PDB file of C-alpha atoms in Angstrom:
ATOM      1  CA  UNK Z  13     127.273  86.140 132.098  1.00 59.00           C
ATOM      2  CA  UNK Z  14     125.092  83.250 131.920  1.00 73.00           C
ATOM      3  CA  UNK Z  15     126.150  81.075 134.498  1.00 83.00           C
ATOM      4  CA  UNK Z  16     124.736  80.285 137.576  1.00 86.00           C
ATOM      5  CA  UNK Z  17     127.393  81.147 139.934  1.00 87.00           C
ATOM      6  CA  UNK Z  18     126.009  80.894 142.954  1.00 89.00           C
ATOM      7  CA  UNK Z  19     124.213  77.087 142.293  1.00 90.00           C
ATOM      8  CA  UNK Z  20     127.412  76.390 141.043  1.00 90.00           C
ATOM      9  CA  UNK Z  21     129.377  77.583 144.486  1.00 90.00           C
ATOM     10  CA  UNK Z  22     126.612  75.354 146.706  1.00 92.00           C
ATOM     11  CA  UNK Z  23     127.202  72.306 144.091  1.00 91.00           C
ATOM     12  CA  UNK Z  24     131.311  72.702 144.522  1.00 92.00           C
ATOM     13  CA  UNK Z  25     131.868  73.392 140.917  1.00 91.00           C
ATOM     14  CA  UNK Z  26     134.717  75.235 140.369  1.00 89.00           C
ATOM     15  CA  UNK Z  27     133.996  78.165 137.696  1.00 87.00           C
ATOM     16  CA  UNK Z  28     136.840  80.026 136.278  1.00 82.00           C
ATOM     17  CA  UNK Z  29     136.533  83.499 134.423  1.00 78.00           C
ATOM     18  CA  UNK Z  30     138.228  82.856 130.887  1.00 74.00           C
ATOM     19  CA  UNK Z  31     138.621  86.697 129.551  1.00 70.00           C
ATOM     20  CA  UNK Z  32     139.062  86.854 125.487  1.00 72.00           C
ATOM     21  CA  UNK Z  33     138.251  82.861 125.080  1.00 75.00           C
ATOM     22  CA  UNK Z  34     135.553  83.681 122.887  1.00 86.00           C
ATOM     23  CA  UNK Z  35     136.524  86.626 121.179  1.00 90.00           C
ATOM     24  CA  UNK Z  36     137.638  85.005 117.923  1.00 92.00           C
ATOM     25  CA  UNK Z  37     133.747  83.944 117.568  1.00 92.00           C
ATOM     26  CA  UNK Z  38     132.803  87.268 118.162  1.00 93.00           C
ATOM     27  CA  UNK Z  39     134.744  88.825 115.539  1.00 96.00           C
ATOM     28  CA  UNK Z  40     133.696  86.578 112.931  1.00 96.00           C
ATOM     29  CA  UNK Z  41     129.817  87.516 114.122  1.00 95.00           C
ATOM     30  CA  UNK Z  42     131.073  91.109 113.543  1.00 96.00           C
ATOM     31  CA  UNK Z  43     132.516  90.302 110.489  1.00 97.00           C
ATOM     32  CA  UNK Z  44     129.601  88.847 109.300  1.00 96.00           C
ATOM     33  CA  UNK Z  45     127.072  91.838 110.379  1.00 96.00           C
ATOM     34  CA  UNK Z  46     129.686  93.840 108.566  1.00 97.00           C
ATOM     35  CA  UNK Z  47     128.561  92.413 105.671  1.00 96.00           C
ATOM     36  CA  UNK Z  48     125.190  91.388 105.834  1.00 95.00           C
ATOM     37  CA  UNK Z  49     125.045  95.455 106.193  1.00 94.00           C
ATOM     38  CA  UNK Z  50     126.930  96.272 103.640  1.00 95.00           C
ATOM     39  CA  UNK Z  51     125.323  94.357 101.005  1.00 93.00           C
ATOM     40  CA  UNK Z  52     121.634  94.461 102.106  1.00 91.00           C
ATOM     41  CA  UNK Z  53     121.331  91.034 102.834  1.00 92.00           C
ATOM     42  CA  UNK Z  54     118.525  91.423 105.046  1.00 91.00           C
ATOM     43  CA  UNK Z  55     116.617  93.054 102.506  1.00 90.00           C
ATOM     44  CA  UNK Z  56     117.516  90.934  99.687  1.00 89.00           C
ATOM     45  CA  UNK Z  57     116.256  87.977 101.343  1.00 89.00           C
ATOM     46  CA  UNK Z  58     112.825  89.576 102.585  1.00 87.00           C
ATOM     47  CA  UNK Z  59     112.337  90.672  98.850  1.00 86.00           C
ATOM     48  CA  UNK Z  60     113.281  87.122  97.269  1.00 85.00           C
ATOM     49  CA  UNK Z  61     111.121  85.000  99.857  1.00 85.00           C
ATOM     50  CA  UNK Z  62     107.930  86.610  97.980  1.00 81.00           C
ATOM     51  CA  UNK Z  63     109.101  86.339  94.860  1.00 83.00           C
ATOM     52  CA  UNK Z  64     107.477  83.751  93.388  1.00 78.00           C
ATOM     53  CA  UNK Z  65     104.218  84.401  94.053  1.00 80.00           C
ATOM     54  CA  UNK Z  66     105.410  88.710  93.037  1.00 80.00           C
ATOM     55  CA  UNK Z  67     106.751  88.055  89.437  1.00 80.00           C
ATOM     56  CA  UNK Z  68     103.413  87.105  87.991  1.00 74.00           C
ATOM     57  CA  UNK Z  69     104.234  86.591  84.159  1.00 73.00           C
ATOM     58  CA  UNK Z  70     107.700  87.929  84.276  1.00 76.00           C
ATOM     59  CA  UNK Z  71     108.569  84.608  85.623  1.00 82.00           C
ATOM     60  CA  UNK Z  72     111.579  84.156  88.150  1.00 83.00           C
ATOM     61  CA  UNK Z  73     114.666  84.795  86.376  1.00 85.00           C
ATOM     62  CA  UNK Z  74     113.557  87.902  84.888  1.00 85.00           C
ATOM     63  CA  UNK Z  75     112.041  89.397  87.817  1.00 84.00           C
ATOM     64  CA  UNK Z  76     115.275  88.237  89.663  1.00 84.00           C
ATOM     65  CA  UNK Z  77     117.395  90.251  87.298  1.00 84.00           C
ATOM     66  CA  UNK Z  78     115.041  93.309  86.819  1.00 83.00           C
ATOM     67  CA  UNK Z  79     115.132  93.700  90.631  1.00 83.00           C
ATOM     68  CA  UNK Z  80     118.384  92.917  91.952  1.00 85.00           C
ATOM     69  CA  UNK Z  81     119.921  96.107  91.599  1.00 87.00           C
ATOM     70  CA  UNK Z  82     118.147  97.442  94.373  1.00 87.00           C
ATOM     71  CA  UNK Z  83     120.117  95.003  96.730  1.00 89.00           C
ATOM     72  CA  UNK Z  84     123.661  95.993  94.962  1.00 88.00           C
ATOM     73  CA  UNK Z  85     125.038  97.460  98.556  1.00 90.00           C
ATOM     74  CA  UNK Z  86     128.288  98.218  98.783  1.00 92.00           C
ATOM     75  CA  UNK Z  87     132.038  96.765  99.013  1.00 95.00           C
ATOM     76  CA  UNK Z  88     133.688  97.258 102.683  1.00 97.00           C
ATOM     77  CA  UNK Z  89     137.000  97.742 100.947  1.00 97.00           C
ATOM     78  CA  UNK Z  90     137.878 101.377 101.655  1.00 97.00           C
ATOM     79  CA  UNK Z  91     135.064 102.469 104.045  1.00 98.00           C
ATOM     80  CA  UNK Z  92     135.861 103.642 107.595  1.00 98.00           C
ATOM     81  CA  UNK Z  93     135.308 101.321 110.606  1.00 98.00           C
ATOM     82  CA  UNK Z  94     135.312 103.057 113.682  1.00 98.00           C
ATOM     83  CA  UNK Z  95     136.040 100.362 116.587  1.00 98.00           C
ATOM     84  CA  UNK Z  96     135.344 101.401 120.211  1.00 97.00           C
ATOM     85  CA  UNK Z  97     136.716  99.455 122.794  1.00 96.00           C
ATOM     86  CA  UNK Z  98     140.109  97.480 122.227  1.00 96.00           C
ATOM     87  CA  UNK Z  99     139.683  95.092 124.001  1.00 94.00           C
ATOM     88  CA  UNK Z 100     140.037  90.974 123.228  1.00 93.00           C
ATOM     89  CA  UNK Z 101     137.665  91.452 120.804  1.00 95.00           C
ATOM     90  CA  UNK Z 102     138.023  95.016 119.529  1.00 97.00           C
ATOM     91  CA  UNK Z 103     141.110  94.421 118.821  1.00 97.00           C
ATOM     92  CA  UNK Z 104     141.042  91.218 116.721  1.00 97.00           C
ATOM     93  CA  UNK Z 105     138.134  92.955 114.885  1.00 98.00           C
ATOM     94  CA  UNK Z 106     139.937  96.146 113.932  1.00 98.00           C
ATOM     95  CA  UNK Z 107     142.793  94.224 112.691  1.00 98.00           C
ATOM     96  CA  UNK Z 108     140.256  91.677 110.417  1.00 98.00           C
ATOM     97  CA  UNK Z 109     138.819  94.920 109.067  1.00 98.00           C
ATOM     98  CA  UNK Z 110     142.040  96.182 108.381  1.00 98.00           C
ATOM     99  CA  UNK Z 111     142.862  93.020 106.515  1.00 98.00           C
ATOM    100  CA  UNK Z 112     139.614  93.343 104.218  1.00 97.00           C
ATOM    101  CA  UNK Z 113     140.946  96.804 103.234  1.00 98.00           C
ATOM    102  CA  UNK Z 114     138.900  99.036 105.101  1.00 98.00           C
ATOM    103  CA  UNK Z 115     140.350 102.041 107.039  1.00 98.00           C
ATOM    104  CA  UNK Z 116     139.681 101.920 110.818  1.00 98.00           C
ATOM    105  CA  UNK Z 117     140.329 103.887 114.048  1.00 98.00           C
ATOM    106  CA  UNK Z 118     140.307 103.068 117.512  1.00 98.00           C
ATOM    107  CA  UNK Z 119     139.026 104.431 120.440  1.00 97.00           C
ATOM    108  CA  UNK Z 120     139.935 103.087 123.837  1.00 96.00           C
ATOM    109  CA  UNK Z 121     140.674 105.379 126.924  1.00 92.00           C
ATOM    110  CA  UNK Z 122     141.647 102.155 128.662  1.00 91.00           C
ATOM    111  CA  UNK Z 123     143.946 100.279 126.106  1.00 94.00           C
ATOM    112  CA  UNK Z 124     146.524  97.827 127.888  1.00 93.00           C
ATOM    113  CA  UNK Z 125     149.898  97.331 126.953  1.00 96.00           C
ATOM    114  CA  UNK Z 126     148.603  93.728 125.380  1.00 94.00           C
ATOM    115  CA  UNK Z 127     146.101  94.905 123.874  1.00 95.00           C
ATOM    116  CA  UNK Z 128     148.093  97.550 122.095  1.00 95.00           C
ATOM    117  CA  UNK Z 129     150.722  95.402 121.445  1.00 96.00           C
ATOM    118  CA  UNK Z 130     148.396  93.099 119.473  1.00 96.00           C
ATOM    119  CA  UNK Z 131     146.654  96.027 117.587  1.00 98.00           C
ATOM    120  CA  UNK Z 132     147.678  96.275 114.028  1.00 98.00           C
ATOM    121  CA  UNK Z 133     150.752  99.173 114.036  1.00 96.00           C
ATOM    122  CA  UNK Z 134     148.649 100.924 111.178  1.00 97.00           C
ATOM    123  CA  UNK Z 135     145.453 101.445 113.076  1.00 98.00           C
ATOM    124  CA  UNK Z 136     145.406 105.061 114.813  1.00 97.00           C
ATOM    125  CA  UNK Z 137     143.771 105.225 118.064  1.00 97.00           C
ATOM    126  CA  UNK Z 138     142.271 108.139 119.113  1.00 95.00           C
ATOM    127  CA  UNK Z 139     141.635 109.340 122.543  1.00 92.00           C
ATOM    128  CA  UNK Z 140     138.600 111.633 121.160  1.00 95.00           C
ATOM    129  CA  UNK Z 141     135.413 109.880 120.488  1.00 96.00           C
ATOM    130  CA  UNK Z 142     133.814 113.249 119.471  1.00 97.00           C
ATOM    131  CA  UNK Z 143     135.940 113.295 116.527  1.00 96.00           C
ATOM    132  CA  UNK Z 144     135.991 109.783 115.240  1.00 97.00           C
ATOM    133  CA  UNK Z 145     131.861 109.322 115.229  1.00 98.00           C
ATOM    134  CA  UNK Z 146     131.526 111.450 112.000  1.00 98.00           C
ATOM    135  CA  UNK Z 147     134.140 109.613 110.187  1.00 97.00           C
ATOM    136  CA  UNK Z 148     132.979 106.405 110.098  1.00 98.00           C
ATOM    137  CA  UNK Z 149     130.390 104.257 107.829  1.00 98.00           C
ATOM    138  CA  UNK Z 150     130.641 101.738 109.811  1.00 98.00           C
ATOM    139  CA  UNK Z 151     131.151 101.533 113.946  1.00 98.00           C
ATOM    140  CA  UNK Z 152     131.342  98.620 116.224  1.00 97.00           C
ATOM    141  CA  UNK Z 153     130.926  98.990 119.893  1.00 97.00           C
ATOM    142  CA  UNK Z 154     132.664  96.577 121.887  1.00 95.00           C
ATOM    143  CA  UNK Z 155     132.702  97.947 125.829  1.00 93.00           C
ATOM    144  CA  UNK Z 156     131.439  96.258 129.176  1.00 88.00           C
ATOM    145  CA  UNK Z 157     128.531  97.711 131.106  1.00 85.00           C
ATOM    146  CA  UNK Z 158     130.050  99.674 133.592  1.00 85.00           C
ATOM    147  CA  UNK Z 159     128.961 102.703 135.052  1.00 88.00           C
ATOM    148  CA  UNK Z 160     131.706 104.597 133.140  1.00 85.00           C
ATOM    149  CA  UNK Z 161     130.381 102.881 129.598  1.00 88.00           C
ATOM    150  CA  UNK Z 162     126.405 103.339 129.716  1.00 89.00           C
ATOM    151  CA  UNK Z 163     125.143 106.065 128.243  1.00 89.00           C
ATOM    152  CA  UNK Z 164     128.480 106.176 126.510  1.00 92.00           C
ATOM    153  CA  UNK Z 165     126.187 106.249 122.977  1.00 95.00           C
ATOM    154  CA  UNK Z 166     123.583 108.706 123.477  1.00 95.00           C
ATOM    155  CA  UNK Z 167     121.325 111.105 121.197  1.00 96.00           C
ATOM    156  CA  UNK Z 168     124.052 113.643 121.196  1.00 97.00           C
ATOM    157  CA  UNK Z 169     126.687 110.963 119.385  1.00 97.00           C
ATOM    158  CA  UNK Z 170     124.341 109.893 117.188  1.00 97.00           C
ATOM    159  CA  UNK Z 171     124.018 113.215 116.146  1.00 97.00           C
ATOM    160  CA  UNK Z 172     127.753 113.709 115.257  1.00 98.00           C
ATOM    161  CA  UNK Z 173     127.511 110.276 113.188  1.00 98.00           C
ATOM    162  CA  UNK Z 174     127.492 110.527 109.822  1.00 97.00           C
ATOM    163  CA  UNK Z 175     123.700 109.368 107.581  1.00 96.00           C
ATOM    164  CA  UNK Z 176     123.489 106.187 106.804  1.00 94.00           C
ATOM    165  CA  UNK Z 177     126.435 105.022 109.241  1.00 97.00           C
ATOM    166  CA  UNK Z 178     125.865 101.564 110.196  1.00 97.00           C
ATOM    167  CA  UNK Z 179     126.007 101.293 114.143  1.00 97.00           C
ATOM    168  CA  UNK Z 180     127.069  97.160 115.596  1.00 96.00           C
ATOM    169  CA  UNK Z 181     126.274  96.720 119.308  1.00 94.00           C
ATOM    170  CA  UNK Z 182     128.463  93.967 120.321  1.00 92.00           C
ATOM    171  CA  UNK Z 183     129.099  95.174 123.797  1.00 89.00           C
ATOM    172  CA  UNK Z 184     128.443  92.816 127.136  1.00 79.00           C
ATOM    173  CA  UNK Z 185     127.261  92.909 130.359  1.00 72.00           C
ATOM    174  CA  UNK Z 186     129.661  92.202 133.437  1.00 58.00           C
TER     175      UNK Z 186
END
């Protein structure tokens, strides 16, 4: 996606397309936003960069312990991951999640034999995105921008999504 193909053509450097190459990296950057949701990390740190100047007489430790319950979050073990696309990376992340204990279901219209093959034998797939939106707490979105894909995630799915679900983009361009 970012390289200049056609500088590279006029230079004679050969460029070769290298599908999935990267997808282990991805699906440890999914991992990680996985939990970085789950256990407010993003908040936590905000809150604790302030701190010191905050606690006034409490002093640190206290303050630290008086307020870190609001930053408590949640384990991943046992929630529902809802992974669209099953692709390189879809897949590899479905079966990690399934590995940390959570639940998760698949949704790929398009699933290849590899692909399939690869999948975790435990991990439905479902062929109705409709129905697997308001079961998850936590979906990640891993689909190329294609005509058939955009829009694919519109106000009418987020409406079928459950509160408080936590929504990944980790989809690509061409």
């Amino acid at each position: 996606n970012n390289i200049p193909i056609d500088r590279c053509a006029e230079e004679g450097i050969v460029v070769f397309n290298t599908p999935g190459a990267n997808a282990n990296a991805v699906k440890e950057l999914v991992l990680c936003a996985l939990l970085v949701a789950a256990r407010n990390v993003s908040p936590a740190l905000a809150w604790t960069a302030n701190l010191r100047e905050t606690c006034g007489e409490l002093g640190i430790a206290k303050a630290t312990e008086k307020g870190k319950s609001q930053f408590v979050g949640s384990e991943l073990y046992g929630k529902t991951l809802g992974v669209i696309g099953l692709g390189a990376v879809g897949v590899q992340v479905a079966n990690a999640a399934e590995e940390l204990g959570m639940k998760v279901i698949g949704y790929d219209p398009y699933i290849t034999v590899h692909a399939a093959h690869i999948l975790s034998n435990s991990i439905p797939v479902t062929g109705n995105l409709d129905a697997l939106l308001p079961q998850c707490d936590y979906i990640s979105i891993h689909v190329p921008a294609m005509d058939s894909t955009k829009g694919m995630i519109n106000a009418e799915k987020i409406k079928l999504m459950k509160d408080g679900v936590f929504f990944l983009n980790f989809s690509r361009d061409k």
